[in-house]
JSON list of C-alpha atoms in Angstrom, two decimals:
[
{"chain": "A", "resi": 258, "resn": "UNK", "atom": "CA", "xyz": [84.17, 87.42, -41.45]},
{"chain": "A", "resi": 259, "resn": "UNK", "atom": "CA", "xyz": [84.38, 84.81, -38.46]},
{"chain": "A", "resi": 260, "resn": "UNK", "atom": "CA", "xyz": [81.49, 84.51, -36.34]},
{"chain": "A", "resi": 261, "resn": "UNK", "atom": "CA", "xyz": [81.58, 82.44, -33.36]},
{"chain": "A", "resi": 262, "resn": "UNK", "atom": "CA", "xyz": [78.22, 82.27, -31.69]},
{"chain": "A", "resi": 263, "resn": "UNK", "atom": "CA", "xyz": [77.34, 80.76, -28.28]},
{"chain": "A", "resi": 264, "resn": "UNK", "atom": "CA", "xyz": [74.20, 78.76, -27.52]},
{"chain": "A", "resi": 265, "resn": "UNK", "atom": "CA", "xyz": [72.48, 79.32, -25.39]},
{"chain": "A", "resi": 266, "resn": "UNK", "atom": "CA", "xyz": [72.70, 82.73, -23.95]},
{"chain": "A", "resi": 267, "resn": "UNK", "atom": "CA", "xyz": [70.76, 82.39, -20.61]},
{"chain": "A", "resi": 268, "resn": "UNK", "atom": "CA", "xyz": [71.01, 78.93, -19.07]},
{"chain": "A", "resi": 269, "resn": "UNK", "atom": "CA", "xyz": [69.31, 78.27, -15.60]},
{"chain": "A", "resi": 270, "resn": "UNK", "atom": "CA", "xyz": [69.17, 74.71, -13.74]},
{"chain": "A", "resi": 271, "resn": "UNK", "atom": "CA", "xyz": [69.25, 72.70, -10.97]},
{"chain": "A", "resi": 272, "resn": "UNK", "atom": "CA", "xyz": [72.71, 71.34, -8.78]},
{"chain": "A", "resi": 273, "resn": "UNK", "atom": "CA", "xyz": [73.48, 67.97, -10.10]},
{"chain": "A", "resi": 274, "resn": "UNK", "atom": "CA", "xyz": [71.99, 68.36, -13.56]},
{"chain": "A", "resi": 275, "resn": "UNK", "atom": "CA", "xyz": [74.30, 67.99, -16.39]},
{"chain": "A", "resi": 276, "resn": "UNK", "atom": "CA", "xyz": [75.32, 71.18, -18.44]},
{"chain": "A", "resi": 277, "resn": "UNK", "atom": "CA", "xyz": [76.20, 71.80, -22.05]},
{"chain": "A", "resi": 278, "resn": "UNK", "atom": "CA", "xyz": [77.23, 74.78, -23.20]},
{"chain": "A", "resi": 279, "resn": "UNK", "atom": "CA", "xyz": [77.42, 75.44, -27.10]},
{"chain": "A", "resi": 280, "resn": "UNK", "atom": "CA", "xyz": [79.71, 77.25, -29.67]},
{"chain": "A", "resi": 281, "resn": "UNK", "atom": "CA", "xyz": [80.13, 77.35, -33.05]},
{"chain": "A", "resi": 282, "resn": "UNK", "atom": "CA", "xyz": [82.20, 79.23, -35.56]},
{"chain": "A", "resi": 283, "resn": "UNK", "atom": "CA", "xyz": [82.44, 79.61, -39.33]},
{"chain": "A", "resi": 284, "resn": "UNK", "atom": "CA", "xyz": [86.06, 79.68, -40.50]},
{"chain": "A", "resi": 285, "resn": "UNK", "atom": "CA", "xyz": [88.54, 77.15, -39.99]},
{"chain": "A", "resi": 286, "resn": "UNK", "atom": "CA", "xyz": [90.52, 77.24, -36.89]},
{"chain": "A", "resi": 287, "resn": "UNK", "atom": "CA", "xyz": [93.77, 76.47, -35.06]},
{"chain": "A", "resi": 288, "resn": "UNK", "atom": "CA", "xyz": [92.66, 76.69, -31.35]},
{"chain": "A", "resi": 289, "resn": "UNK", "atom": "CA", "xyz": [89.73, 77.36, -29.51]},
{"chain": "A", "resi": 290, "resn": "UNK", "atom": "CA", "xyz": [89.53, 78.58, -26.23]},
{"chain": "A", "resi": 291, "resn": "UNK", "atom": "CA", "xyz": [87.14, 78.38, -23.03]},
{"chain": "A", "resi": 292, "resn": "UNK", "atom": "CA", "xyz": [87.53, 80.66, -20.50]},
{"chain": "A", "resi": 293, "resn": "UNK", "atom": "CA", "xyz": [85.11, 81.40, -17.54]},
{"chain": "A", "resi": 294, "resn": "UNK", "atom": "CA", "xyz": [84.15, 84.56, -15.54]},
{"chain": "A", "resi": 295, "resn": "UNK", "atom": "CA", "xyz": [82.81, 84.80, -12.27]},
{"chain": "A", "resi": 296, "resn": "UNK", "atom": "CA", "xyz": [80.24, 87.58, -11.30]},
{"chain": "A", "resi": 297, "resn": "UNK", "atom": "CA", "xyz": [82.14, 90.56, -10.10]},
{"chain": "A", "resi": 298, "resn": "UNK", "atom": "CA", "xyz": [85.31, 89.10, -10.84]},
{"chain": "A", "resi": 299, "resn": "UNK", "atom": "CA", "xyz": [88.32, 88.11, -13.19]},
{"chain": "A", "resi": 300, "resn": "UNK", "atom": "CA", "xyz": [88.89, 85.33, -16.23]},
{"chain": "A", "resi": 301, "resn": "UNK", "atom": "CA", "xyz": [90.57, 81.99, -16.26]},
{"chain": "A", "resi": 302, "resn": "UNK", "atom": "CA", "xyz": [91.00, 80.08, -19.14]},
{"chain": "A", "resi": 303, "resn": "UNK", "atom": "CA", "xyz": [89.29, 76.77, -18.64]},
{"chain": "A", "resi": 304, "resn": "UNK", "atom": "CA", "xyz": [90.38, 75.00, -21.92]},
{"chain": "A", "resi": 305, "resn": "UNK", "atom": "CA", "xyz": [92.55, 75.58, -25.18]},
{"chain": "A", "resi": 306, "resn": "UNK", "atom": "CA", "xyz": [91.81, 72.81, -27.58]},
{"chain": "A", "resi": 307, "resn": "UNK", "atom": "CA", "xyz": [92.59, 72.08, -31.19]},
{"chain": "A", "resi": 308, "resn": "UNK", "atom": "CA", "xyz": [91.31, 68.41, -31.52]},
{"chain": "A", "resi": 309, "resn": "UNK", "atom": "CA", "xyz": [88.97, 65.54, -29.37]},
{"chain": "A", "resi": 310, "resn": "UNK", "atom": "CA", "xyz": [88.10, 66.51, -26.13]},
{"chain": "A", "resi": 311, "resn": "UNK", "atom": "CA", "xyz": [89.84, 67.82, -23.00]},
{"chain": "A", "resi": 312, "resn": "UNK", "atom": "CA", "xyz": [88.84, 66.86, -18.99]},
{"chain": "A", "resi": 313, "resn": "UNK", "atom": "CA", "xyz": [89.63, 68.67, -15.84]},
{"chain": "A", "resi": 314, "resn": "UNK", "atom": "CA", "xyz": [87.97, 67.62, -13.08]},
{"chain": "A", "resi": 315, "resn": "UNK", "atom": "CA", "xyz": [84.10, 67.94, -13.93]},
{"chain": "A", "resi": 316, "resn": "UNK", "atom": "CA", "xyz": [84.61, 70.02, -16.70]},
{"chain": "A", "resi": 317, "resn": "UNK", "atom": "CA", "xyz": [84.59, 68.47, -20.21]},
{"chain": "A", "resi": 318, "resn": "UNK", "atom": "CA", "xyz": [85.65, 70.06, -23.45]},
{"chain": "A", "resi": 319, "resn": "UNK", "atom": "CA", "xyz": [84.92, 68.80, -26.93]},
{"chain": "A", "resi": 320, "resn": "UNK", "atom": "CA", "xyz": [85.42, 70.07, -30.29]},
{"chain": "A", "resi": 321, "resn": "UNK", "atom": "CA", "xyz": [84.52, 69.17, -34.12]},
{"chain": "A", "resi": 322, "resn": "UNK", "atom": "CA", "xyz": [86.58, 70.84, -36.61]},
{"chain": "A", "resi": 323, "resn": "UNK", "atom": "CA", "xyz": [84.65, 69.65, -39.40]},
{"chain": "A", "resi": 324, "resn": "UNK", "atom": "CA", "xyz": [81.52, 70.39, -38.15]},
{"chain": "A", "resi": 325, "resn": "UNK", "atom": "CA", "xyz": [83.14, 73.86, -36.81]},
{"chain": "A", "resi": 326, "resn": "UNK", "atom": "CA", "xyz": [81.65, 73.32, -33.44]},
{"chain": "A", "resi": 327, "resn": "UNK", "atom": "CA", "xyz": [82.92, 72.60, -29.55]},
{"chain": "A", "resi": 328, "resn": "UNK", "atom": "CA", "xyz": [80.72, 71.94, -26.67]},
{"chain": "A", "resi": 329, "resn": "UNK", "atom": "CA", "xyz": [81.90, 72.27, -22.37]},
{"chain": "A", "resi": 330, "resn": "UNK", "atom": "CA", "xyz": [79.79, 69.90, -20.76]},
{"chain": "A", "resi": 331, "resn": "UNK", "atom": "CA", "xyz": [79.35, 70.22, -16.53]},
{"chain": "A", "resi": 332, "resn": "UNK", "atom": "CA", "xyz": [78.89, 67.19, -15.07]},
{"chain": "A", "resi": 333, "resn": "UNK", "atom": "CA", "xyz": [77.16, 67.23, -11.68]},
{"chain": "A", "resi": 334, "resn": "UNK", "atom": "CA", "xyz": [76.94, 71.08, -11.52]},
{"chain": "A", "resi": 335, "resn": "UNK", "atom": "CA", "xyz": [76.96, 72.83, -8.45]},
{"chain": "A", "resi": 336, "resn": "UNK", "atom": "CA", "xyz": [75.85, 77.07, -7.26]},
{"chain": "A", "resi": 337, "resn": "UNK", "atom": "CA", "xyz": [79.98, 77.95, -7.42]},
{"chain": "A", "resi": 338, "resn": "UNK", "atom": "CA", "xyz": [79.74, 76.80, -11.48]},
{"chain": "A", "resi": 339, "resn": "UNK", "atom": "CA", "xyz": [77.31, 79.94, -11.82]},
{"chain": "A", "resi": 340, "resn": "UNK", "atom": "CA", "xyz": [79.22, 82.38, -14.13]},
{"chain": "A", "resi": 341, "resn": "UNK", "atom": "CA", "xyz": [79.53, 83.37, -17.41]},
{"chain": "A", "resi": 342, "resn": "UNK", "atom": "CA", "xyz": [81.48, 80.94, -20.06]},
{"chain": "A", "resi": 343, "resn": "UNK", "atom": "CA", "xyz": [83.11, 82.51, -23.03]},
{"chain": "A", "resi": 344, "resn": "UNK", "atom": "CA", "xyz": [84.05, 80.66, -26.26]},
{"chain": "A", "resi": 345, "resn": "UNK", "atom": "CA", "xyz": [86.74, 82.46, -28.44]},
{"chain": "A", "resi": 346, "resn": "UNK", "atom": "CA", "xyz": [88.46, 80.87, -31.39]},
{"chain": "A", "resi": 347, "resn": "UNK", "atom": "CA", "xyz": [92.02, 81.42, -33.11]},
{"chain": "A", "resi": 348, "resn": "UNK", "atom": "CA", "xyz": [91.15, 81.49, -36.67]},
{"chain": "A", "resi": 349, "resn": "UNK", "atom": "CA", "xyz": [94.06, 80.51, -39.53]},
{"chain": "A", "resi": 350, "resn": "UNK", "atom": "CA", "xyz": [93.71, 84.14, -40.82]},
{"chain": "A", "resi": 351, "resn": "UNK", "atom": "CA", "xyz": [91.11, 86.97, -40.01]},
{"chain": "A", "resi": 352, "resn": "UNK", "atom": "CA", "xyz": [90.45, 87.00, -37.14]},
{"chain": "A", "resi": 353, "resn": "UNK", "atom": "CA", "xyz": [91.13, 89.78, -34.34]},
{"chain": "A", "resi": 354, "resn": "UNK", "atom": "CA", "xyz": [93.84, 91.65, -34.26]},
{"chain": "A", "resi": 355, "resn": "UNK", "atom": "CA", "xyz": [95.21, 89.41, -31.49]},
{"chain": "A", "resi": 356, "resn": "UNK", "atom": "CA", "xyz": [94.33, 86.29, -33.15]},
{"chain": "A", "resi": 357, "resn": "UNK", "atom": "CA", "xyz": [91.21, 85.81, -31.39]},
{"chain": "A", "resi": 358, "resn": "UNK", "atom": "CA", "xyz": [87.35, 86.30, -32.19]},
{"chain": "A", "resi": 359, "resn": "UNK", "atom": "CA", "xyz": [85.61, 86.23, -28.63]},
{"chain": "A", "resi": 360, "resn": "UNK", "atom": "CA", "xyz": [81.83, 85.01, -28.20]},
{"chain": "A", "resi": 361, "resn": "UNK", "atom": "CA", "xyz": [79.30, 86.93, -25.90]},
{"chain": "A", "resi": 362, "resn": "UNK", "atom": "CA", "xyz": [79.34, 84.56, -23.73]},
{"chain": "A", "resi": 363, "resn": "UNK", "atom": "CA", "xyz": [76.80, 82.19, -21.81]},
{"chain": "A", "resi": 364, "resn": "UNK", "atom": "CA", "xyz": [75.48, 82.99, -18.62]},
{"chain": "A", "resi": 365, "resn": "UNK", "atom": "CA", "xyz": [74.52, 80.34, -16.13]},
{"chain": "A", "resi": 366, "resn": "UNK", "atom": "CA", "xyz": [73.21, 79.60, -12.96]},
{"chain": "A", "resi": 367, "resn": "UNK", "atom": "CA", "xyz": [73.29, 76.89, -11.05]},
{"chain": "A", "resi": 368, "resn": "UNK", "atom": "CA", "xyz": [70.05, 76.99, -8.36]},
{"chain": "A", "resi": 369, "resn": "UNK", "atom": "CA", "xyz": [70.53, 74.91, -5.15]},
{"chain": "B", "resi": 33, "resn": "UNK", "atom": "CA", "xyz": [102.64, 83.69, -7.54]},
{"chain": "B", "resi": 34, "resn": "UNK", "atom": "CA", "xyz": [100.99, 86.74, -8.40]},
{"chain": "B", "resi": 35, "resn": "UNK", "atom": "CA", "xyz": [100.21, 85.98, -12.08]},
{"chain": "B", "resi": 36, "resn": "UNK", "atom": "CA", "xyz": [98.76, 89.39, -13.40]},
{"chain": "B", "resi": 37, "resn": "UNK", "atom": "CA", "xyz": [97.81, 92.42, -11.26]},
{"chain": "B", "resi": 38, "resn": "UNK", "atom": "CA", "xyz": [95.49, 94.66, -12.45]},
{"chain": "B", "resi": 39, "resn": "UNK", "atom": "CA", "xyz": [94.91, 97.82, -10.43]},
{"chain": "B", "resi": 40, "resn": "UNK", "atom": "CA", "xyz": [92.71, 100.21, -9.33]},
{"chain": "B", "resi": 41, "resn": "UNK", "atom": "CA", "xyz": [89.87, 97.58, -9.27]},
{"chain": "B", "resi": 42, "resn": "UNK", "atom": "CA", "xyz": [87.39, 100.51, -9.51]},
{"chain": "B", "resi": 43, "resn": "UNK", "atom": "CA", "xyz": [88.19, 103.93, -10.39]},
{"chain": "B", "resi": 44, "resn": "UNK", "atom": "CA", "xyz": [85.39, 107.06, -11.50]},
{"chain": "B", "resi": 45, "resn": "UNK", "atom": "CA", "xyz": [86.69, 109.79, -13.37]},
{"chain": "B", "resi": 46, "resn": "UNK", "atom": "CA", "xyz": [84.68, 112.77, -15.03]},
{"chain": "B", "resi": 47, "resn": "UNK", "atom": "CA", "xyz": [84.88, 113.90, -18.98]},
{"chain": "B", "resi": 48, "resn": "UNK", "atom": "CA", "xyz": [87.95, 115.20, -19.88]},
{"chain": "B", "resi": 49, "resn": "UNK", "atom": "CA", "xyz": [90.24, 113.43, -16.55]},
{"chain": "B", "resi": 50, "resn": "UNK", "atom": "CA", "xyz": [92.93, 111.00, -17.79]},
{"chain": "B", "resi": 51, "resn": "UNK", "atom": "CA", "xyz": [94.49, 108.19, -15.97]},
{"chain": "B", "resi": 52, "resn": "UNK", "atom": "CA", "xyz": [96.51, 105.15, -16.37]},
{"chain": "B", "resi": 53, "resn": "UNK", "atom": "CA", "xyz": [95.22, 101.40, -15.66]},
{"chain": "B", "resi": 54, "resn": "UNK", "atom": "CA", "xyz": [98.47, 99.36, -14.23]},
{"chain": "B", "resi": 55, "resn": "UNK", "atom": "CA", "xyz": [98.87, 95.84, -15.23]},
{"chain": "B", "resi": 56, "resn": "UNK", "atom": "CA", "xyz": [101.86, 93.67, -14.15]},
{"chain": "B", "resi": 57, "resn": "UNK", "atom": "CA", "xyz": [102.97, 90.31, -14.89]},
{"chain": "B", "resi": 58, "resn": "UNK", "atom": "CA", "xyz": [105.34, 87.92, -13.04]},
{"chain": "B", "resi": 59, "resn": "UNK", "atom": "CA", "xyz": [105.15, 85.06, -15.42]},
{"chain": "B", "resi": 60, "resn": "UNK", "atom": "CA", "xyz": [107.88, 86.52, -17.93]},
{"chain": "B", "resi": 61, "resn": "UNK", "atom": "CA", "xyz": [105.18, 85.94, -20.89]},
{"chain": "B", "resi": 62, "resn": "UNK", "atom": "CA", "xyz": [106.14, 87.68, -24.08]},
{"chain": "B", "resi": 63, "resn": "UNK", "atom": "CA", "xyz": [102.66, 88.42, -25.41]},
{"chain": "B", "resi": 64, "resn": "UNK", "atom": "CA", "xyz": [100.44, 91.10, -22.68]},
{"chain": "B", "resi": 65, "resn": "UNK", "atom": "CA", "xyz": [96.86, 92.81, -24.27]},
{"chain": "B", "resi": 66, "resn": "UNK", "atom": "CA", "xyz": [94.45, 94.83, -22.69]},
{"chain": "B", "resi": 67, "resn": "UNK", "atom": "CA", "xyz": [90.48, 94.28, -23.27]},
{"chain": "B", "resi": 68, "resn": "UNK", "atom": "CA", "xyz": [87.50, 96.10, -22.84]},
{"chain": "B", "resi": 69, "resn": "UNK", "atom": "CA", "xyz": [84.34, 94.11, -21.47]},
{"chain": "B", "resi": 70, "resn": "UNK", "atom": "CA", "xyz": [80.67, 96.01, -22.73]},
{"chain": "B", "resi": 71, "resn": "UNK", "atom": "CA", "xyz": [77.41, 94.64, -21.70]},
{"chain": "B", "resi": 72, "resn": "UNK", "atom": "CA", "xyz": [76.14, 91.96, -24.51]},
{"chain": "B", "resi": 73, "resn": "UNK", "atom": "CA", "xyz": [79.15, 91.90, -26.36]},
{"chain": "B", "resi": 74, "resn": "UNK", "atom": "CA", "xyz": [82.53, 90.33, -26.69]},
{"chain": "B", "resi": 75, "resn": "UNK", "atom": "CA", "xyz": [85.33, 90.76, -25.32]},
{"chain": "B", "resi": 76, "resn": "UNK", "atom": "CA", "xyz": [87.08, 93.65, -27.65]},
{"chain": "B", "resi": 77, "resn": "UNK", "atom": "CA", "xyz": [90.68, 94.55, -28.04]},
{"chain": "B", "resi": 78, "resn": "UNK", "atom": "CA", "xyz": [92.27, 97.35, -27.44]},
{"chain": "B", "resi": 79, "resn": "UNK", "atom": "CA", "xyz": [95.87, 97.10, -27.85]},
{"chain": "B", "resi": 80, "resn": "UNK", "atom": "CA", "xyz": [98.40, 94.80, -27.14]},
{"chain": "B", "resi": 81, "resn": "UNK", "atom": "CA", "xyz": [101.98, 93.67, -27.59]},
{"chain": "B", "resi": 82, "resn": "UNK", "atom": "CA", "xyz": [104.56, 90.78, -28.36]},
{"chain": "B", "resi": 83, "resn": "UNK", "atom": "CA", "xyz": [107.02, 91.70, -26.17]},
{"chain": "B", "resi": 84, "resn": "UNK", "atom": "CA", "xyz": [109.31, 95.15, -24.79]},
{"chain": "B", "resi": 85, "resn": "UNK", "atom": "CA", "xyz": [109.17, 97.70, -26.94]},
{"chain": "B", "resi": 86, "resn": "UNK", "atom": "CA", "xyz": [106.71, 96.64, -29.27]},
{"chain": "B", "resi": 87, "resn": "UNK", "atom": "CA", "xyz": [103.15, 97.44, -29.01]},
{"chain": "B", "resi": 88, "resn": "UNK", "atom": "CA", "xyz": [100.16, 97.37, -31.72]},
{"chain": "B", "resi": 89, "resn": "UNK", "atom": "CA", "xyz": [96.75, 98.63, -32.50]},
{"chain": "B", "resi": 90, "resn": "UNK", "atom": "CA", "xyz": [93.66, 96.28, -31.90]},
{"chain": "B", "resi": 91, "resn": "UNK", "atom": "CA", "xyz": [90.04, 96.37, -32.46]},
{"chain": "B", "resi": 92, "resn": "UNK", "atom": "CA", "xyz": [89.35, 99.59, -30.30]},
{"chain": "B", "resi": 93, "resn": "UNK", "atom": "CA", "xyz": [92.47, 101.84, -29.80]},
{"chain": "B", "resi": 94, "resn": "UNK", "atom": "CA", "xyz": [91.14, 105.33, -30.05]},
{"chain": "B", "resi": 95, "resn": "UNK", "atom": "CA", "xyz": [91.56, 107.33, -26.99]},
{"chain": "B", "resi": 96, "resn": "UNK", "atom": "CA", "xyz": [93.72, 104.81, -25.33]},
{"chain": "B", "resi": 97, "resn": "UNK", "atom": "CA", "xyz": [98.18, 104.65, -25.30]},
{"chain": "B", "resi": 98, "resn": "UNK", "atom": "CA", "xyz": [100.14, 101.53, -24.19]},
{"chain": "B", "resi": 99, "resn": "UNK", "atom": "CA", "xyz": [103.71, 100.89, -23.74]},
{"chain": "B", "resi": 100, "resn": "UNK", "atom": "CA", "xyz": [105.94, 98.49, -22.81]},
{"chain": "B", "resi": 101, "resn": "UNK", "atom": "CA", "xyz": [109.19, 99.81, -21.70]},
{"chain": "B", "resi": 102, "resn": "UNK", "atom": "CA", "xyz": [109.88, 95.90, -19.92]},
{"chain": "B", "resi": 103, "resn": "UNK", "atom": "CA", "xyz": [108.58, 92.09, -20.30]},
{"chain": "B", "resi": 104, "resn": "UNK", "atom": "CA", "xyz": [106.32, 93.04, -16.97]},
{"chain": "B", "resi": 105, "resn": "UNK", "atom": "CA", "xyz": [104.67, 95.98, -17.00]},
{"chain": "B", "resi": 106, "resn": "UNK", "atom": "CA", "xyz": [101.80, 96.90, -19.66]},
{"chain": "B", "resi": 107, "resn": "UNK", "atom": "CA", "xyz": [99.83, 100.10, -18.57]},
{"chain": "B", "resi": 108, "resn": "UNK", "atom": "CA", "xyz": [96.60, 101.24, -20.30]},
{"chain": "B", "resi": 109, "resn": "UNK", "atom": "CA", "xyz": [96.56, 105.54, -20.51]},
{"chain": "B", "resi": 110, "resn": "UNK", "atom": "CA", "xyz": [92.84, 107.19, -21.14]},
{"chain": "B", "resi": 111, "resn": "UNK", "atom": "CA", "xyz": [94.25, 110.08, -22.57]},
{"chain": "B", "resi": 112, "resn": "UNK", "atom": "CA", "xyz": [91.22, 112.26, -22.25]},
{"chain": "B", "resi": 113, "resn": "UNK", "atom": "CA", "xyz": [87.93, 110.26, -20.94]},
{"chain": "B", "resi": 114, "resn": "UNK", "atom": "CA", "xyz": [84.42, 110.45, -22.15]},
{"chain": "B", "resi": 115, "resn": "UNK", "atom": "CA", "xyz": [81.55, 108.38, -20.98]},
{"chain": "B", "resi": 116, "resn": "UNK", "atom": "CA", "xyz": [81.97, 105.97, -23.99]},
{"chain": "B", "resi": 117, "resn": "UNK", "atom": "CA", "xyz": [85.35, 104.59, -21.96]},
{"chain": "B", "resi": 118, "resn": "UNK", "atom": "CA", "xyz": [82.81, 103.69, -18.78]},
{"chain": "B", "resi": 119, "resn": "UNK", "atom": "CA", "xyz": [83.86, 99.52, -19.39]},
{"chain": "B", "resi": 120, "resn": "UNK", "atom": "CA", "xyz": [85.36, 96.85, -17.59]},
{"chain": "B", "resi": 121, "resn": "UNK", "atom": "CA", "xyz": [88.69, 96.63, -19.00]},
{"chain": "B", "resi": 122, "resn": "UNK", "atom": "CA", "xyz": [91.00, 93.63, -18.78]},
{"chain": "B", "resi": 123, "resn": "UNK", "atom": "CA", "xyz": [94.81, 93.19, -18.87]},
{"chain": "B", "resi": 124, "resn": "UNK", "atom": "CA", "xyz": [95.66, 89.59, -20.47]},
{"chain": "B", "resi": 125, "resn": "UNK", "atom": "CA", "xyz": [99.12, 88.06, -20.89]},
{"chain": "B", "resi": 126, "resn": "UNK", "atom": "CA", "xyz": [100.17, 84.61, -22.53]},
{"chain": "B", "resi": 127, "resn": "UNK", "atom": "CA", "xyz": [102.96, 82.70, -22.70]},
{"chain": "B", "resi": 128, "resn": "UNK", "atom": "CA", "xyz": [103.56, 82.99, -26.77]},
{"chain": "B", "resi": 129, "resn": "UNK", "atom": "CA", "xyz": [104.20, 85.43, -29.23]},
{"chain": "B", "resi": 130, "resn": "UNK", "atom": "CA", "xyz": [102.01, 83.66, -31.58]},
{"chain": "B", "resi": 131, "resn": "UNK", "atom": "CA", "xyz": [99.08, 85.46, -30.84]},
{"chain": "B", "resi": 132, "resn": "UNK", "atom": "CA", "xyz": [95.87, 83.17, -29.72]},
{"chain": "B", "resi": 133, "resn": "UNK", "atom": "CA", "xyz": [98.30, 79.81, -29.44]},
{"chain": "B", "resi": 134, "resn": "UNK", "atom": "CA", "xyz": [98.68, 79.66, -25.31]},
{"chain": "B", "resi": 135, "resn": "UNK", "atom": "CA", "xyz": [96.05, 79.90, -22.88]},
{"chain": "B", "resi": 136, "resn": "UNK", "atom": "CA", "xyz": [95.15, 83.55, -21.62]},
{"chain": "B", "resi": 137, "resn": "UNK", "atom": "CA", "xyz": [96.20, 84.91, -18.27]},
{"chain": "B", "resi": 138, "resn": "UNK", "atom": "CA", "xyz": [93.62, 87.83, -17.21]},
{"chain": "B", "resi": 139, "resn": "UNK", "atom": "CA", "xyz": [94.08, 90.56, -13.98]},
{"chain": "B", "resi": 140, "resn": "UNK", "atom": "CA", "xyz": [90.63, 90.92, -11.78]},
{"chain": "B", "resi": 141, "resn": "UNK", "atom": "CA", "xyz": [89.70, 93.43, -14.22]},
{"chain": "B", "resi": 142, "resn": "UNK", "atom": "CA", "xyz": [89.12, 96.79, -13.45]},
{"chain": "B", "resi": 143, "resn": "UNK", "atom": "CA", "xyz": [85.43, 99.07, -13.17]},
{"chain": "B", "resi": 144, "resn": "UNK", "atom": "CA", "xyz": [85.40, 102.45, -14.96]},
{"chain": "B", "resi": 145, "resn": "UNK", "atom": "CA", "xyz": [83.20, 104.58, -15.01]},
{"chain": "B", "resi": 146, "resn": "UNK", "atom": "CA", "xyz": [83.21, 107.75, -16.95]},
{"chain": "B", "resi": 147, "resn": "UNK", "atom": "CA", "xyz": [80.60, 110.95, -15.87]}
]
């Protein structure tokens, strides 16, 4: 059975530190995905990446498919980064029903 | 560009009420799904479907019908609610059929709670 478990759960900092967000899965996969969610409010996918890394704007997206592991790094984070990130990967067979095993998610705030 | 609508944004209903969550996309995307959000865990699918006419089971399905008489519209009927349905449900659509292979489109999501 997949897992795909985020690291770390709770993340709290300052504006302007640097933020890495963890995930990692156990089956091989064709796509992951990054998606964030503001408090009280919808989803947007952030990222869908198969290979290397991904950049938009000061949001960076790696992943390792050997190692079975992807990373979104913040750079210069600000208060309006604060929400919760969600890692879900697209495995080459078992996984959901629509193709996708979600994480919990990783909550953060940015303090000013 | 509206992208997808979800509506009612909050809606309470007691044990036993049914009602249908509306979701509407104007992107023409093939593949819609609807989600339910619980507090410390995933994301967890309900049903979802690859296009008119076709619809399919996911990970949670009981107590909850879909259809999807055209490309836009995807509604979500609680047939007969019980607290267990209080969520945050989510209506996704993506651009492929292949399910997982394009980036997710979500509504606002809507609140339900069930008394």
């Amino acid at each position: 059975k997949n897992e795909v478990e985020q690291s770390p759960q709770n993340l709290t900092a300052q504006e302007g530190e640097f933020i890495t967000i963890n995930c990692s899965y156990s089956v091989g996969i064709s796509a992951l995905h990054w998606l964030q969610q503001h408090p009280g409010g919808g989803i947007v996918s952030l990222f869908m990446l198969s290979s290397g890394k991904k950049k938009h704007g000061r949001l960076i997206a790696t992943i390792n498919i050997q190692e079975k592991h992807s990373s979104l790094h913040i750079t210069a984070s600000h208060p309006r980064d604060s929400a919760v990130y969600i890692c879900a990967v697209r495995p080459y067979s078992g996984g959901g029903a629509d193709g996708l095993t979600f994480g919990k998610g990783t909550h953060l705030i940015i303090q000013p | 560009n509206a992208g997808v609508t979800q509506t009612p944004k909050f809606q309470v209903l007691k044990t036993g009420q049914s009602m249908t969550l509306q979701c509407a996309q104007d992107m023409n995307h093939e593949y819609m799904s609807w989600y339910r959000q619980d507090p410390g865990m995933g994301l967890r699918l309900i049903h979802y479907s690859v296009g008119a006419g076709i619809t399919d089971q996911g990970e949670v399905p009981n107590g909850y019908n879909v259809s999807r008489s055209t490309t836009e519209d995807f509604p979500l009927r609680l047939l007969s609610a019980a607290p267990s349905q209080t969520s945050v449900y989510f209506c996704a659509s993506s651009y492929s059929r292949d399910r997982g292979a394009s980036p997710l489109h979500f509504g606002n999501g809507t609140r339900l709670t069930v008394t």
